[in-house]
């Protein structure tokens, strides 16, 4: 287990270095920021002055090195547009996004697993058909449409929940539900198929032969044995949720990281893009580490490998 | 042969009468007659083997006794009484209390019979916790005793290990010990040695024999291997296409097989009748389609002795002495 953890940590360091390179290059591929900040009739001399000011006149590897140097001392650079530390801007918006994504993730994973198990246990019945049909719908309806319809029904017609903004828990319900629908459907489907495979094994038969109650067989043995693919998918989905809140944040005017990032990209605000992407990546990499460690907790064969 | 086998009619632990199991096939249109009117008894302390090729209904018969058939299968007719109780009338909850406690079972492949994610100790403990409400040190010492009884040394260490850390032979001993943990009256062993190495097979058969002698339990062995039957059984039932075509004490089956199918099966046993170096014999042809059984004897199409009558009329059960029966028109001659 110690060796396994160390190996994962080593891989994590390599991934982080890779992310810094990709982010750094991708930000600059969006175009030259100089033309966006300079006045339209700027002379070549003025453009050159702006480049020097931003350090963009140096060779690319020097720029990268200064970026890394900054990271080492916790300096993510200053937003070109807002003239404020990039990390500060990101951090002011990140909690809202994390709150939204984590709420959506938790609810959709728990419900998705529960529905998947229910569906597998009742394979071939109308309940199974109903749940599977719901999953297909959930995976085929786009976020913005679900969000708009949810606002229409629950906020406008029924008046149960607020339409937008971020205030109490009531404000969280609709955006989190909208964001979680796809994930819930995906988790449900993979849980169902993994459970069906597990339920067909000899060790489940032997548990029945021992007289173990059905509830124990399902929740203690079959579900745990089906959890590896579910968890792997959940990890990917969590990444999609964190990075993909933009649309839902727009529909519900949720003050998250999404609108800041879109703005940063259109403004070619390199430091802001770098800080945002890097932070979300770090979050994802840490979550993936946790999931890798959970694999080992679930399955002794991974632990003893 | 044990003494118990002699008085099987008086002291039947298990009595199966006219058991019929139907399977719905994939499109649900055809009915597959997996078990087609099976009768037999099993006395206390007796060991009976059900022998036949794969697909003949022997495992279906065994799973019917446990009431653990696959979802597509249904018991449509017949009666099963166990220790004087009607098993087919019991609720699922009552059956569950019986399983692992009074009727135990071991499956074909020990390598996949245990949950890979839990320790041996946890899995062996389940029937004792559930049926006997055992826990703590009493449970622990019982588990250690069970492992020692099946010849596993340093049980404390083994109980903490996971299935993937053990060999097939050892896992089969553990499965056997788990099955025996609640002192069942009946142990059903479905192809208990098929998945094991030949040397380990012999050891495990010895172990089953020893358990049987020590506890006096009844043993129902499902096998396609006459060698296993010869080693352990008092009596043998030969199954073909969902029916018992011949039953007799084990010596009688070997010395005086009357059904052409039994004779054919016996001639496929290596080392019998044939000089070594010759190829193993197989039985020509395929078993009949269980969804479309012929009107006559179901073995007729493969039978070297078949006459016209065999194809037209199903043979009744003939009694050849008080413990030997056969379903064949020409077994008398």
Coordinates of C-alpha atoms in Angstrom, one line a residue:
Chain A
X1 CA 0.0 0.0 0.0
X2 CA 2.9 2.4 0.8
X3 CA 4.6 1.6 -2.4
X4 CA 1.4 2.0 -4.3
X5 CA 0.7 5.4 -2.7
X6 CA 4.3 6.6 -3.4
X7 CA 4.0 5.5 -7.0
X8 CA 0.7 7.4 -7.4
X9 CA 2.3 10.5 -5.8
X10 CA 5.3 10.3 -8.2
X11 CA 2.9 10.1 -11.2
X12 CA 1.0 13.1 -9.8
X13 CA 4.2 15.3 -9.8
X14 CA 4.9 14.3 -13.4
X15 CA 1.2 15.2 -14.4
X16 CA 1.5 18.6 -12.7
X17 CA 4.6 19.5 -14.6
X18 CA 2.9 18.4 -17.8
X19 CA -0.1 20.6 -17.0
X20 CA 2.1 23.7 -16.5
X21 CA 3.6 23.2 -19.9
X22 CA 0.3 22.6 -21.7
X23 CA -1.4 25.5 -20.0
X24 CA 1.4 27.9 -20.7
X25 CA 1.5 27.1 -24.4
X26 CA -2.2 26.8 -24.9
X27 CA -2.8 30.3 -23.4
X28 CA -0.4 31.8 -25.8
X29 CA -1.9 29.9 -28.8
X30 CA -5.1 31.9 -28.2
X31 CA -3.4 34.9 -29.9
X32 CA -1.3 37.9 -29.1
X33 CA -2.7 39.9 -26.2
X34 CA -0.8 43.0 -27.3
X35 CA -3.3 43.9 -30.0
X36 CA -6.1 43.7 -27.6
X37 CA -4.8 46.2 -25.1
X38 CA -3.1 48.6 -27.5
X39 CA -5.1 51.4 -29.0
X40 CA -6.2 50.7 -32.6
X41 CA -3.8 53.2 -34.1
X42 CA -0.8 52.1 -32.0
X43 CA 2.6 52.4 -33.7
X44 CA 4.9 49.4 -33.8
X45 CA 7.0 51.2 -31.2
X46 CA 4.1 51.4 -28.8
X47 CA 3.3 47.7 -29.4
X48 CA 6.9 46.8 -28.6
X49 CA 6.8 48.8 -25.4
X50 CA 3.7 46.9 -24.2
X51 CA 5.4 43.6 -25.0
X52 CA 8.5 44.6 -23.1
X53 CA 6.3 45.7 -20.2
X54 CA 4.5 42.3 -20.1
X55 CA 7.8 40.4 -20.6
X56 CA 6.5 39.0 -23.9
X57 CA 9.6 40.1 -25.8
X58 CA 11.8 37.4 -24.1
X59 CA 12.3 34.0 -25.6
X60 CA 9.4 31.6 -24.8
X61 CA 11.5 29.3 -22.5
X62 CA 12.6 32.3 -20.4
X63 CA 8.9 33.3 -20.1
X64 CA 8.1 29.7 -19.1
X65 CA 10.9 29.7 -16.6
X66 CA 9.7 32.9 -15.0
X67 CA 6.2 31.5 -14.8
X68 CA 7.6 28.4 -13.0
X69 CA 9.7 30.6 -10.7
X70 CA 6.6 32.6 -9.8
X71 CA 4.7 29.4 -9.1
X72 CA 7.4 28.2 -6.7
X73 CA 6.9 31.3 -4.6
X74 CA 3.2 31.2 -4.9
X75 CA 3.0 34.0 -7.5
X76 CA 0.6 33.2 -10.3
X77 CA 1.2 36.6 -12.0
X78 CA -1.1 39.6 -12.4
X79 CA -4.2 39.7 -14.6
X80 CA -3.4 41.8 -17.6
X81 CA -6.9 43.2 -17.7
X82 CA -7.7 43.7 -14.0
X83 CA -4.2 44.5 -12.8
X84 CA -4.8 42.3 -9.8
X85 CA -3.1 39.0 -8.7
X86 CA -4.7 36.3 -11.0
X87 CA -5.0 33.8 -8.1
X88 CA -6.9 36.2 -6.0
X89 CA -9.5 36.7 -8.8
X90 CA -9.8 32.9 -9.3
X91 CA -10.0 32.2 -5.6
X92 CA -12.8 34.7 -5.1
X93 CA -14.9 32.7 -7.6
X94 CA -13.8 29.2 -7.1
X95 CA -15.8 28.4 -3.9
X96 CA -19.1 28.9 -5.7
X97 CA -18.1 26.6 -8.5
X98 CA -16.8 23.9 -6.1
X99 CA -19.9 24.1 -4.1
X100 CA -22.1 23.6 -7.2
X101 CA -20.0 20.8 -8.7
X102 CA -19.5 18.9 -5.4
X103 CA -23.2 19.1 -4.6
X104 CA -24.2 18.0 -8.0
X105 CA -21.6 15.2 -7.9
X106 CA -22.5 13.9 -4.5
X107 CA -26.3 13.8 -5.2
X108 CA -25.9 12.3 -8.6
X109 CA -23.4 9.6 -7.6
X110 CA -25.5 8.5 -4.6
X111 CA -28.7 8.5 -6.6
X112 CA -27.1 7.0 -9.7
X113 CA -25.6 4.1 -7.7
X114 CA -28.9 3.5 -5.9
X115 CA -30.9 3.5 -9.2
X116 CA -28.3 1.3 -10.9
X117 CA -28.6 -1.3 -8.1
X118 CA -32.4 -1.1 -8.1
X119 CA -32.5 -1.5 -11.9
X120 CA -30.1 -4.5 -11.9
X121 CA -32.1 -6.2 -9.1
X122 CA -35.3 -5.8 -11.1
X123 CA -33.8 -6.7 -14.5
X124 CA -36.4 -7.0 -17.2
X125 CA -39.3 -5.6 -15.1
X126 CA -41.1 -2.3 -15.8
X127 CA -39.1 -0.6 -13.1
X128 CA -35.9 -1.5 -14.9
X129 CA -37.3 -0.2 -18.2
X130 CA -38.5 3.0 -16.6
X131 CA -35.1 3.7 -14.9
X132 CA -33.2 3.0 -18.1
X133 CA -35.5 5.2 -20.2
X134 CA -34.9 8.0 -17.7
X135 CA -31.2 7.5 -18.0
X136 CA -31.3 7.8 -21.8
X137 CA -33.3 11.0 -21.5
X138 CA -30.9 12.3 -18.9
X139 CA -28.0 11.7 -21.1
X140 CA -29.5 13.1 -24.2
X141 CA -31.0 16.4 -23.0
X142 CA -28.6 19.3 -23.1
X143 CA -27.8 21.2 -19.8
X144 CA -29.1 24.6 -20.9
X145 CA -32.4 23.1 -22.0
X146 CA -32.9 21.2 -18.7
X147 CA -31.9 24.3 -16.8
X148 CA -34.3 26.6 -18.6
X149 CA -37.2 24.1 -18.3
X150 CA -36.4 23.6 -14.6
X151 CA -36.5 27.4 -14.0
X152 CA -39.8 27.6 -15.9
X153 CA -41.4 24.8 -13.9
X154 CA -40.0 25.2 -10.4
X155 CA -39.3 28.9 -10.3
X156 CA -41.8 30.5 -12.6
X157 CA -44.9 28.3 -12.6
X158 CA -44.7 26.6 -9.1
X159 CA -42.7 29.4 -7.5
X160 CA -40.9 26.9 -5.1
X161 CA -37.4 27.9 -5.9
X162 CA -35.5 31.1 -6.9
X163 CA -34.6 31.5 -10.6
X164 CA -31.0 32.6 -10.2
X165 CA -28.2 33.9 -8.0
X166 CA -26.4 32.4 -5.0
X167 CA -27.9 33.0 -1.6
X168 CA -29.3 30.2 0.5
X169 CA -29.5 26.5 -0.2
X170 CA -32.7 27.1 -2.2
X171 CA -30.5 28.8 -4.8
X172 CA -28.3 25.7 -5.1
X173 CA -31.1 23.2 -5.8
X174 CA -31.9 23.9 -9.4
X175 CA -28.4 24.5 -10.7
X176 CA -27.0 21.4 -8.9
X177 CA -29.8 19.2 -10.1
X178 CA -29.4 20.5 -13.7
X179 CA -25.7 19.9 -13.6
X180 CA -26.0 16.5 -12.1
X181 CA -28.6 14.9 -14.4
X182 CA -26.0 13.7 -17.0
X183 CA -23.7 12.3 -14.4
X184 CA -26.5 10.5 -12.5
X185 CA -27.6 8.8 -15.7
X186 CA -24.1 7.8 -16.6
X187 CA -23.4 6.5 -13.1
X188 CA -26.7 4.6 -13.1
X189 CA -25.9 2.9 -16.3
X190 CA -22.4 1.7 -15.4
X191 CA -23.6 0.6 -12.0
X192 CA -26.4 -1.4 -13.5
X193 CA -24.1 -3.2 -16.0
X194 CA -21.4 -3.8 -13.4
X195 CA -24.0 -5.2 -10.9
X196 CA -25.5 -7.5 -13.5
X197 CA -22.0 -8.9 -14.3
X198 CA -21.2 -9.4 -10.6
X199 CA -24.6 -11.0 -9.8
X200 CA -23.8 -13.6 -12.3
X201 CA -20.6 -14.8 -10.6
X202 CA -20.0 -18.0 -8.7
X203 CA -19.1 -16.2 -5.5
X204 CA -22.6 -14.6 -5.4
X205 CA -24.1 -18.1 -5.9
X206 CA -22.0 -19.4 -3.1
X207 CA -23.2 -16.6 -0.8
X208 CA -26.8 -17.6 -1.6
X209 CA -25.9 -21.2 -0.9
X210 CA -24.6 -20.2 2.5
X211 CA -27.9 -18.6 3.3
X212 CA -26.7 -15.0 3.4
X213 CA -29.6 -12.6 3.3
X214 CA -30.2 -10.9 -0.1
X215 CA -29.6 -7.4 1.3
X216 CA -26.2 -8.3 2.5
X217 CA -25.4 -10.0 -0.8
X218 CA -26.3 -6.9 -2.7
X219 CA -24.9 -4.1 -0.6
X220 CA -21.9 -5.7 1.0
X221 CA -20.7 -8.1 -1.7
X222 CA -22.1 -7.3 -5.1
X223 CA -21.9 -3.5 -4.9
X224 CA -18.4 -3.5 -3.6
X225 CA -17.3 -5.8 -6.4
X226 CA -19.0 -3.6 -9.0
X227 CA -17.6 -0.3 -7.6
X228 CA -14.3 -0.1 -9.5
X229 CA -15.7 0.9 -12.9
X230 CA -18.3 3.1 -11.2
X231 CA -15.6 5.0 -9.3
X232 CA -13.4 5.3 -12.4
X233 CA -16.3 6.9 -14.2
X234 CA -17.2 9.1 -11.2
X235 CA -13.7 10.5 -11.3
X236 CA -14.0 11.5 -14.9
X237 CA -17.4 12.9 -14.3
X238 CA -16.2 15.0 -11.4
X239 CA -13.7 16.5 -13.8
X240 CA -16.4 17.3 -16.3
X241 CA -18.5 18.8 -13.6
X242 CA -15.8 21.1 -12.3
X243 CA -14.7 22.2 -15.8
X244 CA -18.1 22.1 -17.3
X245 CA -20.2 24.4 -15.0
X246 CA -19.9 27.3 -17.4
X247 CA -23.2 26.7 -19.2
X248 CA -25.2 26.0 -16.0
X249 CA -23.5 29.0 -14.3
X250 CA -24.7 31.2 -17.1
X251 CA -28.2 29.9 -17.1
X252 CA -28.6 30.4 -13.4
X253 CA -26.3 33.5 -13.0
X254 CA -24.2 31.5 -10.7
X255 CA -21.1 33.6 -9.7
X256 CA -18.6 30.8 -10.3
X257 CA -15.3 30.4 -12.1
X258 CA -16.9 29.8 -15.5
X259 CA -17.7 33.3 -16.6
X260 CA -14.3 34.6 -15.4
X261 CA -12.5 31.9 -17.4
X262 CA -14.5 32.6 -20.6
X263 CA -13.7 36.3 -20.2
X264 CA -10.0 35.5 -19.5
X265 CA -9.8 33.5 -22.7
X266 CA -11.5 36.1 -24.9
X267 CA -9.2 38.8 -23.4
X268 CA -6.1 36.6 -23.9
X269 CA -5.4 37.3 -20.2
X270 CA -2.5 34.7 -20.0
X271 CA -1.9 34.8 -16.3
X272 CA -5.6 34.6 -15.5
X273 CA -6.0 31.6 -17.9
X274 CA -3.0 29.9 -16.4
X275 CA -4.1 30.4 -12.8
X276 CA -7.6 29.2 -13.5
X277 CA -6.7 26.1 -15.5
X278 CA -3.8 25.2 -13.2
X279 CA -6.0 25.4 -10.1
X280 CA -8.8 23.3 -11.6
X281 CA -6.2 20.8 -12.8
X282 CA -4.6 20.6 -9.4
X283 CA -8.0 19.9 -7.9
X284 CA -8.7 17.2 -10.4
X285 CA -5.3 15.6 -10.0
X286 CA -5.8 15.4 -6.3
X287 CA -9.2 13.9 -6.7
X288 CA -7.8 11.3 -9.1
X289 CA -5.2 10.5 -6.5
X290 CA -7.9 10.0 -3.9
X291 CA -9.8 7.7 -6.3
X292 CA -6.7 5.7 -7.1
X293 CA -6.2 5.2 -3.4
X294 CA -9.9 4.3 -3.0
X295 CA -9.4 1.5 -5.6
X296 CA -6.8 0.0 -3.3
X297 CA -9.0 0.4 -0.3
X298 CA -11.8 -1.5 -2.1
X299 CA -9.8 -4.2 -3.7
X300 CA -7.0 -6.1 -1.8
X301 CA -5.6 -7.4 -5.1
X302 CA -4.6 -3.9 -6.0
X303 CA -3.2 -3.3 -2.5
X304 CA -1.0 -6.4 -2.5
X305 CA 0.1 -6.0 -6.1
Chain B
X1 CA -21.2 -49.1 1.0
X2 CA -22.4 -47.9 4.4
X3 CA -25.1 -49.6 6.5
X4 CA -27.3 -46.6 6.1
X5 CA -27.6 -47.3 2.4
X6 CA -29.3 -50.6 3.0
X7 CA -32.4 -49.1 4.6
X8 CA -32.9 -46.1 2.3
X9 CA -36.6 -46.8 1.9
X10 CA -37.2 -46.3 5.7
X11 CA -34.9 -43.5 6.5
X12 CA -35.0 -41.2 3.5
X13 CA -33.5 -37.8 4.3
X14 CA -34.4 -36.5 0.8
X15 CA -37.1 -37.7 -1.4
X16 CA -37.6 -36.2 -4.9
X17 CA -40.7 -37.2 -6.9
X18 CA -41.6 -36.3 -10.4
X19 CA -39.4 -33.2 -10.4
X20 CA -39.8 -31.1 -13.6
X21 CA -37.9 -27.9 -14.3
X22 CA -38.6 -25.8 -17.3
X23 CA -36.4 -23.1 -18.8
X24 CA -37.6 -20.3 -21.0
X25 CA -35.2 -20.0 -23.8
X26 CA -33.9 -16.7 -25.2
X27 CA -37.0 -15.7 -27.2
X28 CA -39.3 -17.1 -24.5
X29 CA -41.2 -19.0 -27.1
X30 CA -39.9 -22.5 -26.6
X31 CA -40.0 -24.5 -23.4
X32 CA -36.7 -26.3 -22.5
X33 CA -37.4 -29.3 -20.4
X34 CA -34.2 -29.3 -18.4
X35 CA -35.4 -31.7 -15.8
X36 CA -38.1 -34.0 -17.0
X37 CA -39.6 -36.2 -14.2
X38 CA -36.8 -37.1 -11.8
X39 CA -37.4 -39.4 -8.8
X40 CA -34.9 -40.5 -6.3
X41 CA -34.3 -40.8 -2.6
X42 CA -31.2 -40.2 -0.4
X43 CA -30.9 -41.9 2.9
X44 CA -29.3 -40.4 6.0
X45 CA -25.6 -41.1 5.8
X46 CA -25.8 -42.2 2.2
X47 CA -23.8 -40.9 -0.7
X48 CA -25.4 -40.7 -4.1
X49 CA -23.8 -39.6 -7.3
X50 CA -25.7 -38.1 -10.2
X51 CA -23.7 -38.8 -13.3
X52 CA -24.2 -37.5 -16.8
X53 CA -22.8 -35.3 -19.6
X54 CA -23.1 -31.5 -19.3
X55 CA -26.5 -30.3 -20.0
X56 CA -28.3 -33.4 -18.9
X57 CA -30.0 -31.6 -16.0
X58 CA -27.9 -32.8 -13.1
X59 CA -27.0 -29.3 -11.9
X60 CA -30.5 -28.1 -12.4
X61 CA -31.7 -30.9 -10.2
X62 CA -29.2 -29.9 -7.5
X63 CA -30.1 -26.2 -7.7
X64 CA -33.9 -27.1 -7.5
X65 CA -33.2 -28.8 -4.2
X66 CA -31.7 -25.5 -3.0
X67 CA -34.5 -23.5 -4.7
X68 CA -31.8 -21.4 -6.3
X69 CA -32.6 -21.8 -10.0
X70 CA -31.7 -19.1 -12.5
X71 CA -34.4 -16.5 -13.2
X72 CA -35.4 -18.2 -16.4
X73 CA -36.0 -21.6 -14.8
X74 CA -39.1 -22.7 -12.9
X75 CA -40.1 -25.9 -11.1
X76 CA -43.3 -26.8 -12.8
X77 CA -44.1 -30.1 -11.2
X78 CA -43.0 -32.6 -8.6
X79 CA -42.4 -32.8 -4.9
X80 CA -39.2 -32.5 -2.8
X81 CA -39.3 -33.5 0.8
X82 CA -36.3 -33.0 3.1
X83 CA -36.2 -34.3 6.6
X84 CA -40.0 -34.8 6.4
X85 CA -40.6 -31.2 5.2
X86 CA -42.0 -30.1 1.9
X87 CA -39.2 -27.9 0.4
X88 CA -41.3 -26.6 -2.5
X89 CA -43.9 -25.2 -0.1
X90 CA -41.4 -23.2 1.9
X91 CA -41.1 -19.4 1.7
X92 CA -37.9 -17.8 0.5
X93 CA -37.1 -16.7 4.0
X94 CA -37.5 -20.3 5.3
X95 CA -35.4 -21.6 2.5
X96 CA -32.7 -19.1 3.3
X97 CA -32.5 -20.4 6.9
X98 CA -32.2 -23.9 5.6
X99 CA -29.4 -23.1 3.1
X100 CA -25.9 -23.3 4.6
X101 CA -27.4 -24.7 7.8
X102 CA -29.2 -27.9 7.0
X103 CA -28.4 -28.2 3.3
X104 CA -24.9 -27.0 2.3
X105 CA -23.4 -26.9 -1.1
X106 CA -19.9 -26.6 -2.7
X107 CA -19.5 -25.4 -6.2
X108 CA -17.4 -26.5 -9.1
X109 CA -14.6 -23.9 -9.2
X110 CA -13.1 -22.9 -5.8
X111 CA -11.0 -20.2 -7.4
X112 CA -14.1 -18.2 -8.1
X113 CA -16.4 -19.4 -5.2
X114 CA -15.2 -16.8 -2.7
X115 CA -15.6 -13.0 -2.9
X116 CA -12.2 -11.6 -3.8
X117 CA -12.6 -8.5 -1.7
X118 CA -13.1 -10.1 1.8
X119 CA -10.8 -12.1 4.0
X120 CA -11.2 -15.8 4.3
X121 CA -12.2 -15.5 7.9
X122 CA -15.0 -13.0 7.1
X123 CA -16.5 -15.3 4.5
X124 CA -16.2 -18.5 6.5
X125 CA -17.9 -16.7 9.4
X126 CA -21.0 -15.7 7.5
X127 CA -23.1 -18.9 7.9
X128 CA -22.1 -19.2 11.6
X129 CA -23.0 -15.6 12.3
X130 CA -26.3 -15.8 10.4
X131 CA -27.5 -19.3 11.4
X132 CA -25.9 -19.8 14.8
X133 CA -25.5 -16.2 16.0
X134 CA -21.9 -16.8 16.8
X135 CA -19.4 -14.0 17.4
X136 CA -16.2 -13.0 19.1
X137 CA -13.8 -15.6 20.4
X138 CA -16.2 -18.5 20.2
X139 CA -16.6 -17.8 16.5
X140 CA -12.8 -17.4 16.1
X141 CA -11.9 -20.6 17.7
X142 CA -14.7 -22.4 15.8
X143 CA -13.2 -21.1 12.5
X144 CA -9.7 -22.2 13.5
X145 CA -11.0 -25.7 14.4
X146 CA -12.8 -25.9 11.0
X147 CA -9.7 -25.1 9.1
X148 CA -7.6 -27.6 11.1
X149 CA -10.3 -30.3 10.4
X150 CA -9.7 -29.9 6.7
X151 CA -6.0 -30.1 7.1
X152 CA -5.0 -26.4 6.9
X153 CA -2.1 -25.5 9.1
X154 CA -1.6 -22.1 10.9
X155 CA -5.3 -21.2 10.6
X156 CA -4.9 -17.8 12.4
X157 CA -2.8 -16.6 9.5
X158 CA -5.0 -18.2 6.8
X159 CA -8.2 -16.5 8.2
X160 CA -6.6 -13.1 7.7
X161 CA -5.7 -13.8 4.1
X162 CA -7.6 -13.1 0.9
X163 CA -8.6 -15.7 -1.7
X164 CA -6.1 -14.5 -4.3
X165 CA -3.3 -15.4 -1.9
X166 CA -4.2 -19.2 -1.9
X167 CA -4.0 -22.2 -4.2
X168 CA -7.1 -23.9 -5.7
X169 CA -6.7 -27.0 -3.6
X170 CA -6.6 -24.9 -0.4
X171 CA -9.6 -22.8 -1.5
X172 CA -11.6 -25.9 -2.1
X173 CA -10.8 -27.1 1.4
X174 CA -11.9 -23.7 2.7
X175 CA -15.1 -23.9 0.7
X176 CA -15.6 -27.4 2.1
X177 CA -15.0 -26.2 5.7
X178 CA -17.4 -23.3 5.2
X179 CA -20.1 -25.7 3.9
X180 CA -19.6 -28.0 6.9
X181 CA -19.5 -25.2 9.5
X182 CA -23.2 -25.5 10.6
X183 CA -23.2 -29.3 10.6
X184 CA -25.6 -29.7 7.7
X185 CA -27.6 -32.9 7.2
X186 CA -27.0 -32.8 3.5
X187 CA -24.0 -31.7 1.4
X188 CA -24.5 -31.2 -2.3
X189 CA -21.2 -31.1 -4.2
X190 CA -21.5 -29.9 -7.8
X191 CA -18.5 -31.2 -9.7
X192 CA -16.3 -30.7 -6.6
X193 CA -13.0 -31.7 -8.2
X194 CA -13.4 -30.8 -11.9
X195 CA -11.5 -27.6 -11.6
X196 CA -8.6 -29.1 -9.5
X197 CA -5.3 -30.6 -10.4
X198 CA -5.3 -34.4 -10.5
X199 CA -3.2 -34.8 -7.3
X200 CA -5.3 -32.3 -5.4
X201 CA -8.5 -34.0 -6.7
X202 CA -7.6 -37.2 -4.9
X203 CA -6.8 -35.4 -1.7
X204 CA -10.1 -33.6 -1.8
X205 CA -12.0 -36.8 -2.4
X206 CA -10.3 -38.3 0.6
X207 CA -11.3 -35.3 2.6
X208 CA -15.0 -35.6 1.6
X209 CA -14.8 -39.3 2.5
X210 CA -13.4 -38.5 5.9
X211 CA -16.0 -35.8 6.6
X212 CA -18.7 -38.2 5.6
X213 CA -17.4 -40.9 7.9
X214 CA -16.9 -38.5 10.8
X215 CA -20.2 -36.6 10.6
X216 CA -22.6 -39.1 9.1
X217 CA -24.0 -36.5 6.7
X218 CA -25.7 -37.4 3.4
X219 CA -23.8 -36.5 0.3
X220 CA -25.2 -35.8 -3.1
X221 CA -22.4 -35.6 -5.7
X222 CA -23.0 -34.2 -9.2
X223 CA -20.3 -35.3 -11.6
X224 CA -19.6 -36.3 -15.1
X225 CA -16.7 -38.5 -13.8
X226 CA -17.4 -42.1 -13.0
X227 CA -14.1 -42.2 -11.2
X228 CA -15.4 -39.8 -8.6
X229 CA -18.6 -41.8 -8.3
X230 CA -16.6 -45.0 -7.8
X231 CA -14.4 -43.4 -5.1
X232 CA -17.2 -42.0 -2.9
X233 CA -20.7 -43.1 -3.8
X234 CA -22.9 -45.9 -2.5
X235 CA -25.4 -45.5 -5.3
X236 CA -25.3 -43.9 -8.8
X237 CA -28.0 -42.2 -10.8
X238 CA -27.3 -41.9 -14.5
X239 CA -29.0 -38.9 -16.0
X240 CA -29.7 -38.3 -19.7
X241 CA -31.7 -35.5 -21.3
X242 CA -33.4 -34.5 -18.0
X243 CA -34.3 -38.0 -16.9
X244 CA -32.7 -40.7 -14.7
X245 CA -32.1 -43.5 -17.2
X246 CA -30.5 -46.0 -14.7
X247 CA -29.9 -46.2 -11.0
X248 CA -28.1 -48.8 -9.0
X249 CA -25.6 -49.4 -6.3
X250 CA -22.1 -48.3 -7.4
X251 CA -20.7 -51.9 -7.8
X252 CA -23.7 -53.0 -9.8
X253 CA -23.4 -50.0 -12.2
X254 CA -19.8 -50.9 -12.9
X255 CA -20.3 -54.7 -13.0
X256 CA -23.6 -54.8 -14.7
X257 CA -24.6 -51.6 -16.5
X258 CA -27.8 -52.2 -18.4
X259 CA -28.6 -49.0 -20.2
X260 CA -26.7 -48.5 -23.4
X261 CA -26.0 -44.9 -22.3
X262 CA -24.4 -46.1 -19.1
X263 CA -22.4 -48.6 -21.0
X264 CA -21.2 -46.0 -23.4
X265 CA -20.3 -43.6 -20.6
X266 CA -18.4 -46.3 -18.8
X267 CA -16.5 -47.2 -21.9
X268 CA -15.3 -43.6 -22.1
X269 CA -13.6 -43.8 -18.6
X270 CA -9.9 -44.0 -19.3
X271 CA -8.1 -47.1 -18.1
X272 CA -11.2 -49.2 -18.2
X273 CA -11.5 -51.9 -20.8
X274 CA -9.0 -50.3 -23.1
X275 CA -5.3 -50.8 -23.3
X276 CA -3.3 -47.6 -22.5
X277 CA -2.2 -45.6 -25.5
X278 CA -5.5 -45.9 -27.2
X279 CA -7.5 -42.8 -27.7
X280 CA -10.3 -41.9 -25.4
X281 CA -13.6 -43.0 -26.7
X282 CA -16.5 -40.5 -27.0
X283 CA -20.2 -41.2 -27.5
X284 CA -21.3 -40.6 -31.1
X285 CA -23.8 -37.8 -31.8
X286 CA -25.4 -35.1 -29.7
X287 CA -27.9 -35.1 -26.9
X288 CA -31.4 -34.2 -28.1
X289 CA -32.8 -30.7 -28.1
X290 CA -34.5 -30.3 -24.8
X291 CA -37.1 -28.0 -26.3
X292 CA -38.0 -30.6 -28.8
X293 CA -37.7 -34.1 -27.3
X294 CA -38.4 -37.1 -29.5
X295 CA -41.5 -39.1 -28.7
X296 CA -39.6 -42.2 -27.9
X297 CA -36.5 -42.9 -25.8
X298 CA -34.4 -39.7 -25.8
X299 CA -31.2 -41.7 -26.3
X300 CA -32.5 -43.7 -29.3
X301 CA -30.9 -41.4 -31.9
X302 CA -27.4 -42.2 -30.5
X303 CA -28.1 -45.8 -29.3
X304 CA -26.3 -48.6 -31.2
X305 CA -29.1 -51.0 -30.1
X306 CA -32.1 -48.9 -30.9
X307 CA -35.1 -50.6 -32.6
X308 CA -38.2 -49.1 -34.1
X309 CA -40.0 -49.2 -30.9
X310 CA -37.3 -47.1 -29.2
X311 CA -38.0 -44.2 -31.6
X312 CA -41.8 -44.4 -31.1
X313 CA -42.5 -45.0 -27.4
X314 CA -40.7 -43.8 -24.3
X315 CA -39.6 -46.7 -22.2
X316 CA -41.0 -47.1 -18.7
X317 CA -38.8 -47.6 -15.6
X318 CA -38.0 -51.3 -15.3
X319 CA -37.0 -52.8 -12.0
X320 CA -34.1 -55.2 -12.2
X321 CA -33.8 -56.4 -8.7
X322 CA -34.7 -54.4 -5.7
X323 CA -32.2 -51.5 -6.1
X324 CA -31.5 -51.4 -9.8
X325 CA -33.8 -49.6 -12.2
X326 CA -33.4 -48.8 -15.8
X327 CA -35.4 -47.0 -18.5
X328 CA -34.7 -49.0 -21.6
X329 CA -36.9 -51.4 -23.7
X330 CA -34.0 -53.9 -24.2
X331 CA -32.3 -53.8 -20.9
X332 CA -34.0 -57.1 -19.9
X333 CA -32.6 -59.1 -22.7

